[in-house]
Coordinates of C-alpha atoms in Angstrom, one line a residue:
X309 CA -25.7 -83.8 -7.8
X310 CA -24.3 -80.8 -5.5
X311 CA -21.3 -82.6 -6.0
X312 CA -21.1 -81.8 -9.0
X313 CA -22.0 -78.7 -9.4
X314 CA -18.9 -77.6 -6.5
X315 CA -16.2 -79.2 -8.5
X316 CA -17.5 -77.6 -11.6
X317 CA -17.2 -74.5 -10.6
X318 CA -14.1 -75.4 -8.5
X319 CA -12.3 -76.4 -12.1
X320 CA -13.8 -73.0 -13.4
X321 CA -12.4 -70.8 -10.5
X322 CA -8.9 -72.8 -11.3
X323 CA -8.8 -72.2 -14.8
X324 CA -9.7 -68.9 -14.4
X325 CA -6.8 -68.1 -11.6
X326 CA -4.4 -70.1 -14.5
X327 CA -5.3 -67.8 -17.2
X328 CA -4.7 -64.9 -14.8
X329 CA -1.6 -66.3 -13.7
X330 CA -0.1 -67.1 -17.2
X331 CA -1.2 -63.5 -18.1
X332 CA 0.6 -61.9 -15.1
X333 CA 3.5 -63.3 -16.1
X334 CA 3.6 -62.4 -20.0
X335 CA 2.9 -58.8 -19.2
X336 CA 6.2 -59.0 -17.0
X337 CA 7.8 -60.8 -19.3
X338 CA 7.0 -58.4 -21.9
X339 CA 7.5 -55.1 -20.0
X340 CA 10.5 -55.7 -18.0
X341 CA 13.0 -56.8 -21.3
X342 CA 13.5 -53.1 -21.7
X343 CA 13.9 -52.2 -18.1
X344 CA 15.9 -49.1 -17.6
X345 CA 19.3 -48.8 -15.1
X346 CA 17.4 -46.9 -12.7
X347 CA 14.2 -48.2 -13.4
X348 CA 11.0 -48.7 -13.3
X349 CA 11.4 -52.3 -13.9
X350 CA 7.8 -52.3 -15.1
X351 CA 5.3 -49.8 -16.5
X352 CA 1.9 -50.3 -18.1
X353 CA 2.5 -47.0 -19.9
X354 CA 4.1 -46.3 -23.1
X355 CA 7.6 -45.2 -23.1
X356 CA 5.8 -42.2 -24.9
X357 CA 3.9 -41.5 -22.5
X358 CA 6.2 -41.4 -19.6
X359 CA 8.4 -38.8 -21.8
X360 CA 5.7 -36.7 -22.4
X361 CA 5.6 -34.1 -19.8
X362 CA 6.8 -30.5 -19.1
X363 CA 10.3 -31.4 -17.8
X364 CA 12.4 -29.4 -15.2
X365 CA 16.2 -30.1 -13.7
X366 CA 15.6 -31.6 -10.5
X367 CA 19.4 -32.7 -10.2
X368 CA 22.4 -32.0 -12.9
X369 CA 25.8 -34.2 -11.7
X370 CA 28.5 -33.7 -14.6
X371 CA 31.8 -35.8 -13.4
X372 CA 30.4 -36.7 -9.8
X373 CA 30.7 -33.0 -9.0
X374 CA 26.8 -31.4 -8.6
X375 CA 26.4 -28.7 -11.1
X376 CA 22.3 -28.6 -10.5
X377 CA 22.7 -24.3 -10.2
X378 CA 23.6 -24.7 -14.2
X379 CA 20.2 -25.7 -15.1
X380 CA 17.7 -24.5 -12.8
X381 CA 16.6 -22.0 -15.9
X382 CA 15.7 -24.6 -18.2
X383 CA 12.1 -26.0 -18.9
X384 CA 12.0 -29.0 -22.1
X385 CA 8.8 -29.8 -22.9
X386 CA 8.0 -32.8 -24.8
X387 CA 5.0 -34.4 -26.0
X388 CA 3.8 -38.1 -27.2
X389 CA 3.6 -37.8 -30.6
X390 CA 7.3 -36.5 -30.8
X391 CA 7.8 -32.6 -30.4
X392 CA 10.1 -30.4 -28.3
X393 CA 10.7 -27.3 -26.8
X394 CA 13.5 -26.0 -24.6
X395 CA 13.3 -23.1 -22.8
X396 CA 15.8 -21.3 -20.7
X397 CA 14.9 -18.3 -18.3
X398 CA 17.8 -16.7 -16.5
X399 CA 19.6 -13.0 -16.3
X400 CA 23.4 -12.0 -16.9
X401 CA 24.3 -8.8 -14.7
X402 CA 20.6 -7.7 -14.3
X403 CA 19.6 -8.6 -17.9
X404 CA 17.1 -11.1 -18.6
X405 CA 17.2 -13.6 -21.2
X406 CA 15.0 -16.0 -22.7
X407 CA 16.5 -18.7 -25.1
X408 CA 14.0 -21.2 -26.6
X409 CA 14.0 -23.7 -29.2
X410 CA 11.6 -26.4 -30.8
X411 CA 12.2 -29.6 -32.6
X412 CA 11.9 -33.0 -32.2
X413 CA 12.7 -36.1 -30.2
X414 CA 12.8 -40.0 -31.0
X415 CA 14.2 -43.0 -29.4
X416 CA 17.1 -44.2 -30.3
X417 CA 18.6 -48.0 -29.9
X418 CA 15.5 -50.3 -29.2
X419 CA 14.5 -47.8 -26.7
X420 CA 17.6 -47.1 -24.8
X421 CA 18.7 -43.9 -26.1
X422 CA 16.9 -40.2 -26.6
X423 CA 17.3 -37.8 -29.4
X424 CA 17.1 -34.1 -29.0
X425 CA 16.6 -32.7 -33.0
X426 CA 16.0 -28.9 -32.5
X427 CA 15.7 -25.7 -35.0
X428 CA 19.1 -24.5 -32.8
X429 CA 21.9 -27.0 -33.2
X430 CA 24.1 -25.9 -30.4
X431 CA 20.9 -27.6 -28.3
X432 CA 20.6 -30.8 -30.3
X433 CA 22.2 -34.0 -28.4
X434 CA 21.9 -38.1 -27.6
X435 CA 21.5 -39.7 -24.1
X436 CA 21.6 -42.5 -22.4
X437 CA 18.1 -43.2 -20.6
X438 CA 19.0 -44.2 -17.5
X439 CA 15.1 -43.8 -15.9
X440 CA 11.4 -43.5 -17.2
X441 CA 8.8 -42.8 -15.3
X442 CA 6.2 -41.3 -15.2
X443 CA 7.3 -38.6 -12.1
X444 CA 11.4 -38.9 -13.3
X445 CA 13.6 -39.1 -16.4
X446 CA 17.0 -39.3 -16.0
X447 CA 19.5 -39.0 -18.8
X448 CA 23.2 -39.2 -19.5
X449 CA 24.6 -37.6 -22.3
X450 CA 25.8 -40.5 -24.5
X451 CA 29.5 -40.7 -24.7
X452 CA 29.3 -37.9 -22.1
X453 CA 29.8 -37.5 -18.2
X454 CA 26.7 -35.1 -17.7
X455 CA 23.7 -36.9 -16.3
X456 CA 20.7 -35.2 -15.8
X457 CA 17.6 -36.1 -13.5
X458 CA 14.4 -34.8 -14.6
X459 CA 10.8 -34.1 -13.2
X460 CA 8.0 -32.5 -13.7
X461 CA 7.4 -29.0 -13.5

């Protein structure tokens, strides 16, 4: 009768390790068909979620050439349920300005793509996500060479 009783819970134990094993491998399955370029191949967060933060320039490149000094002074913040703000901080010969903006941002292109929607047009734009994470976005302006690389403030 102990027998029994080890290789019923030995076929319980293995069923249990299947079931976590076919599991494991639907959630990558599932999470890694919209893998990014850069990454992360897989995320247990929402793209949502890993766009909503208070974003700062961590590295601009614009035709190979680093242009990072050219947007040091901006701050976009961006939140899950779909609103922006962009904010730029800097001074012209001693003058300080302050140039912000709010609208909206969506996904674009089963997730590949970002949308920038904001009350000031000149700021409006598309890119290419290249990277979403939770610590880094980077973007490339669609049909553009800049590619910015974004973290959190």
């Amino acid at each position: 009768m102990k027998n029994l009783k080890i290789n019923s819970k030995t076929k319980f134990q293995g069923k249990i390790t299947s079931l976590f094993i076919i599991i494991t491998i639907a959630l990558f399955s599932f999470t890694s068909c919209n893998g990014y370029p850069d990454g992360p191949l897989i995320s247990l967060e929402s793209r949502a979620d890993r766009v909503a933060n208070n974003w700062k320039v961590d590295q601009a490149i614009d035709n190979g050439k680093d242009v990072t000094t050219d947007y040091t002074q901006y701050e976009l913040n961006l939140t899950k349920t779909g609103t922006a703000s962009l904010t730029a901080n800097y001074s012209v010969l001693g003058v300080k300005f302050n140039f912000t903006t709010t609208g909206t941002w969506s996904f674009l292109s089963d997730f590949k793509k970002i949308s920038f929607d904001y009350d000031n047009d000149s700021a409006d734009g598309v890119y290419v996500i290249l990277k979403l994470a939770e610590k880094s976005m980077w973007l490339k302006k669609d049909a553009g060479t800049l590619e910015l690389h974004l973290i959190p403030r």
